[in-house]
């Protein structure tokens, strides 16, 4: 293998290793998000888009070169002097094999480069969605606890009114009950608004995750069509 194809093969193996690490089941999406938010990644983020586009261009150029080599050696035929050079046939097939190997290496390198970026994006989206869901659950639990507390207080106030004697005790109990009810309504309204806001944020994150999943499926289909086209050219 020449130097550039050795570098592409090593790059492909690195991509495979990174994807395997990203797909480990015992590392949660929120843990990956905390890793992505380290200070070192904030420095790399400024150059990430340029590096990503540069690698895409390099890999596509190498892929097109491999396609050209495959077509070149697939269409080449042995001349009449093949009998004088018996090793020519083997030499031609060796070059064709190398061209096909380079085609698959560059093709999968491009594909895994796109998949790796998409997986990192999906992990961040999933971590954000799980965080919003956890916050929503906490707010819902707080709302339930507040409602339960105010229900108990209401029962205690009713019991106090029943046990009270005279108009003064009744008036004081009614005033206290009215204040507690108003306070309960205000807090329940606040909790309801916060719950509705969190629910809307969770719906937005879910729609974004579904869109990313559809884009990932489309990318898989395009790569499969590209590979099928390369196989047909080889045939």
Tab-separated table of C-alpha atoms in Angstrom:
chain	number	residue	atom	x	y	z
A	1	UNK	CA	0.000	0.000	0.000
A	2	UNK	CA	1.211	3.481	-0.810
A	3	UNK	CA	1.520	6.151	1.842
A	4	UNK	CA	-1.849	7.845	1.231
A	5	UNK	CA	-3.795	4.569	1.281
A	6	UNK	CA	-1.981	3.459	4.433
A	7	UNK	CA	-3.057	6.741	6.057
A	8	UNK	CA	-6.657	6.241	4.880
A	9	UNK	CA	-6.702	2.673	6.249
A	10	UNK	CA	-5.379	3.855	9.624
A	11	UNK	CA	-7.987	6.630	9.623
A	12	UNK	CA	-10.683	4.019	8.937
A	13	UNK	CA	-9.520	1.867	11.865
A	14	UNK	CA	-9.518	4.918	14.162
A	15	UNK	CA	-13.084	5.739	13.080
A	16	UNK	CA	-14.200	2.186	13.814
A	17	UNK	CA	-12.595	2.306	17.261
A	18	UNK	CA	-14.225	5.646	18.117
A	19	UNK	CA	-17.647	4.414	16.998
A	20	UNK	CA	-17.296	1.260	19.085
A	21	UNK	CA	-16.421	3.382	22.134
A	22	UNK	CA	-19.351	5.739	21.485
A	23	UNK	CA	-21.738	2.773	21.294
A	24	UNK	CA	-20.664	1.198	24.597
A	25	UNK	CA	-23.903	0.579	26.526
A	26	UNK	CA	-22.546	1.288	30.027
A	27	UNK	CA	-21.593	4.891	29.166
A	28	UNK	CA	-24.715	7.051	29.253
A	29	UNK	CA	-25.488	9.885	26.886
A	30	UNK	CA	-25.296	12.436	29.717
A	31	UNK	CA	-21.811	11.195	30.587
A	32	UNK	CA	-20.747	11.656	26.957
A	33	UNK	CA	-22.249	15.143	26.983
A	34	UNK	CA	-20.219	16.035	30.064
A	35	UNK	CA	-17.098	14.751	28.284
A	36	UNK	CA	-17.921	16.784	25.172
A	37	UNK	CA	-18.271	19.892	27.326
A	38	UNK	CA	-14.694	19.747	28.626
A	39	UNK	CA	-12.479	22.777	28.053
A	40	UNK	CA	-10.270	20.960	25.541
A	41	UNK	CA	-13.249	20.313	23.233
A	42	UNK	CA	-14.295	23.966	23.400
A	43	UNK	CA	-10.912	24.838	21.864
A	44	UNK	CA	-11.301	22.202	19.154
A	45	UNK	CA	-14.867	23.258	18.305
A	46	UNK	CA	-13.665	26.455	16.615
A	47	UNK	CA	-11.831	24.422	13.961
A	48	UNK	CA	-14.172	21.417	13.848
A	49	UNK	CA	-16.220	22.466	10.820
A	50	UNK	CA	-13.121	23.238	8.755
A	51	UNK	CA	-11.496	19.930	9.705
A	52	UNK	CA	-14.699	18.020	8.934
A	53	UNK	CA	-15.104	19.565	5.474
A	54	UNK	CA	-11.399	19.139	4.684
A	55	UNK	CA	-11.491	15.431	5.538
A	56	UNK	CA	-14.665	14.959	3.499
A	57	UNK	CA	-13.037	16.562	0.445
A	58	UNK	CA	-9.837	14.508	0.797
A	59	UNK	CA	-11.709	11.227	1.239
A	60	UNK	CA	-14.050	11.919	-1.684
A	61	UNK	CA	-11.083	12.736	-3.942
A	62	UNK	CA	-9.406	9.472	-2.959
A	63	UNK	CA	-12.669	7.598	-3.473
A	64	UNK	CA	-13.044	9.003	-6.995
A	65	UNK	CA	-9.434	8.110	-7.732
A	66	UNK	CA	-10.117	4.538	-6.597
A	67	UNK	CA	-13.196	4.390	-8.842
A	68	UNK	CA	-11.067	5.553	-11.775
A	69	UNK	CA	-8.458	2.884	-11.072
A	70	UNK	CA	-11.105	0.158	-10.852
A	71	UNK	CA	-12.634	1.184	-14.164
A	72	UNK	CA	-9.214	1.417	-15.737
A	73	UNK	CA	-8.111	-2.088	-14.827
A	74	UNK	CA	-11.562	-3.619	-15.300
A	75	UNK	CA	-11.735	-2.461	-18.913
A	76	UNK	CA	-8.134	-3.292	-19.751
A	77	UNK	CA	-7.623	-6.409	-21.881
A	78	UNK	CA	-4.527	-8.466	-22.520
A	79	UNK	CA	-2.808	-8.015	-25.859
A	80	UNK	CA	-1.496	-10.599	-28.271
A	81	UNK	CA	1.852	-10.603	-26.512
A	82	UNK	CA	0.335	-12.130	-23.357
A	83	UNK	CA	1.868	-15.472	-24.253
A	84	UNK	CA	5.304	-13.867	-24.265
A	85	UNK	CA	4.626	-12.409	-20.807
A	86	UNK	CA	2.773	-15.067	-18.778
A	87	UNK	CA	2.838	-12.952	-15.608
A	88	UNK	CA	0.954	-10.071	-17.226
A	89	UNK	CA	-2.440	-11.588	-16.443
A	90	UNK	CA	-1.592	-12.005	-12.758
A	91	UNK	CA	-0.090	-8.529	-12.627
A	92	UNK	CA	-3.260	-6.991	-14.088
A	93	UNK	CA	-5.497	-8.754	-11.585
A	94	UNK	CA	-3.205	-7.727	-8.755
A	95	UNK	CA	-3.622	-4.071	-9.734
A	96	UNK	CA	-7.381	-4.547	-10.044
A	97	UNK	CA	-7.500	-6.109	-6.574
A	98	UNK	CA	-5.558	-3.182	-5.097
A	99	UNK	CA	-7.842	-0.678	-6.802
A	100	UNK	CA	-10.942	-2.450	-5.437
A	101	UNK	CA	-9.403	-2.588	-1.948
A	102	UNK	CA	-8.684	1.142	-2.073
A	103	UNK	CA	-12.254	1.766	-3.273
A	104	UNK	CA	-13.766	-0.001	-0.278
A	105	UNK	CA	-11.339	1.580	2.188
A	106	UNK	CA	-12.045	5.121	1.000
A	107	UNK	CA	-15.793	4.500	0.673
A	108	UNK	CA	-16.167	3.176	4.197
A	109	UNK	CA	-13.895	5.928	5.533
A	110	UNK	CA	-16.219	8.577	4.081
A	111	UNK	CA	-19.291	6.765	5.370
A	112	UNK	CA	-17.965	6.258	8.918
A	113	UNK	CA	-16.760	9.874	9.064
A	114	UNK	CA	-20.324	11.043	8.431
A	115	UNK	CA	-21.761	8.430	10.794
A	116	UNK	CA	-19.358	9.439	13.580
A	117	UNK	CA	-20.436	13.078	13.357
A	118	UNK	CA	-24.098	12.064	13.317
A	119	UNK	CA	-23.694	9.753	16.313
A	120	UNK	CA	-22.037	12.528	18.338
A	121	UNK	CA	-24.905	14.868	17.452
A	122	UNK	CA	-27.520	12.261	18.404
A	123	UNK	CA	-25.777	11.614	21.730
A	124	UNK	CA	-25.925	15.328	22.572
A	125	UNK	CA	-29.587	15.492	21.566
A	126	UNK	CA	-30.419	12.405	23.640
A	127	UNK	CA	-28.582	13.789	26.674
A	128	UNK	CA	-30.480	17.090	26.406
A	129	UNK	CA	-33.775	15.240	26.025
A	130	UNK	CA	-33.094	13.013	29.035
A	131	UNK	CA	-32.166	16.081	31.086
A	132	UNK	CA	-35.411	17.807	30.122
A	133	UNK	CA	-37.358	14.647	30.952
A	134	UNK	CA	-35.708	14.394	34.368
A	135	UNK	CA	-36.485	18.044	35.097
A	136	UNK	CA	-40.073	17.489	33.963
A	137	UNK	CA	-40.393	14.495	36.275
A	138	UNK	CA	-39.047	16.486	39.224
A	139	UNK	CA	-41.501	19.311	38.566
A	140	UNK	CA	-44.371	16.850	38.282
A	141	UNK	CA	-43.402	15.225	41.594
A	142	UNK	CA	-43.189	18.636	43.274
A	143	UNK	CA	-46.620	19.545	41.926
A	144	UNK	CA	-48.082	16.273	43.242
A	145	UNK	CA	-46.494	16.769	46.643
A	146	UNK	CA	-47.789	20.349	46.821
A	147	UNK	CA	-51.307	19.243	45.866
A	148	UNK	CA	-51.207	16.474	48.475
A	149	UNK	CA	-49.975	18.886	51.142
A	150	UNK	CA	-52.677	21.446	50.411
A	151	UNK	CA	-55.332	18.742	50.428
A	152	UNK	CA	-54.235	17.656	53.884
A	153	UNK	CA	-54.206	21.279	55.079
A	154	UNK	CA	-57.703	21.730	53.693
A	155	UNK	CA	-58.943	18.720	55.600
A	156	UNK	CA	-57.349	20.018	58.790
A	157	UNK	CA	-58.997	23.405	58.315
A	158	UNK	CA	-62.376	21.813	57.736
A	159	UNK	CA	-61.935	19.761	60.882
A	160	UNK	CA	-60.978	22.892	62.818
A	161	UNK	CA	-64.111	24.669	61.583
A	162	UNK	CA	-66.292	21.775	62.653
A	163	UNK	CA	-64.709	21.697	66.116
A	164	UNK	CA	-64.813	25.515	66.588
A	165	UNK	CA	-67.431	27.226	68.665
A	166	UNK	CA	-69.136	30.530	68.038
A	167	UNK	CA	-69.175	32.972	65.171
A	168	UNK	CA	-65.659	34.271	65.947
A	169	UNK	CA	-64.020	30.889	65.556
A	170	UNK	CA	-65.998	30.279	62.380
A	171	UNK	CA	-64.968	33.640	60.892
A	172	UNK	CA	-61.312	33.098	61.735
A	173	UNK	CA	-61.395	29.610	60.269
A	174	UNK	CA	-63.047	30.794	57.064
A	175	UNK	CA	-60.485	33.589	56.628
A	176	UNK	CA	-57.608	31.181	57.145
A	177	UNK	CA	-59.170	28.702	54.736
A	178	UNK	CA	-59.617	31.395	52.092
A	179	UNK	CA	-55.962	32.457	52.353
A	180	UNK	CA	-54.759	28.893	52.125
A	181	UNK	CA	-56.932	28.204	49.076
A	182	UNK	CA	-55.657	31.327	47.293
A	183	UNK	CA	-52.072	30.400	48.096
A	184	UNK	CA	-52.664	26.878	46.852
A	185	UNK	CA	-54.154	28.162	43.590
A	186	UNK	CA	-51.189	30.454	42.943
A	187	UNK	CA	-48.609	27.735	43.556
A	188	UNK	CA	-50.527	25.203	41.472
A	189	UNK	CA	-50.699	27.718	38.613
A	190	UNK	CA	-46.953	28.282	38.834
A	191	UNK	CA	-46.273	24.554	38.843
A	192	UNK	CA	-48.655	24.048	35.911
A	193	UNK	CA	-46.928	26.731	33.828
A	194	UNK	CA	-43.517	25.231	34.537
A	195	UNK	CA	-44.838	21.768	33.683
A	196	UNK	CA	-46.319	22.978	30.392
A	197	UNK	CA	-43.054	24.725	29.456
A	198	UNK	CA	-41.008	21.612	30.165
A	199	UNK	CA	-43.446	19.490	28.164
A	200	UNK	CA	-43.121	21.802	25.152
A	201	UNK	CA	-39.326	21.679	25.386
A	202	UNK	CA	-39.432	17.891	25.544
A	203	UNK	CA	-41.678	17.776	22.450
A	204	UNK	CA	-39.256	20.015	20.533
A	205	UNK	CA	-36.302	17.818	21.468
A	206	UNK	CA	-38.235	14.708	20.437
A	207	UNK	CA	-39.032	16.213	17.022
A	208	UNK	CA	-35.359	17.129	16.524
A	209	UNK	CA	-34.286	13.607	17.477
A	210	UNK	CA	-36.789	12.091	15.028
A	211	UNK	CA	-35.490	14.391	12.277
A	212	UNK	CA	-31.908	13.358	12.953
A	213	UNK	CA	-32.912	9.695	12.869
A	214	UNK	CA	-34.592	10.147	9.476
A	215	UNK	CA	-31.520	11.951	8.163
A	216	UNK	CA	-29.329	9.093	9.389
A	217	UNK	CA	-31.548	6.533	7.594
A	218	UNK	CA	-31.345	8.577	4.403
A	219	UNK	CA	-27.576	8.683	4.677
A	220	UNK	CA	-27.454	4.898	5.051
A	221	UNK	CA	-29.588	4.435	1.931
A	222	UNK	CA	-27.398	6.810	-0.097
A	223	UNK	CA	-24.270	4.981	0.965
A	224	UNK	CA	-25.855	1.629	0.072
A	225	UNK	CA	-26.781	2.959	-3.366
A	226	UNK	CA	-23.240	4.243	-3.793
A	227	UNK	CA	-21.790	0.861	-2.897
A	228	UNK	CA	-24.226	-0.910	-5.255
A	229	UNK	CA	-23.168	1.448	-8.043
A	230	UNK	CA	-19.520	0.653	-7.387
A	231	UNK	CA	-20.220	-3.096	-7.463
A	232	UNK	CA	-22.068	-2.792	-10.784
A	233	UNK	CA	-19.121	-0.915	-12.292
A	234	UNK	CA	-16.757	-3.639	-11.143
A	235	UNK	CA	-18.968	-6.312	-12.756
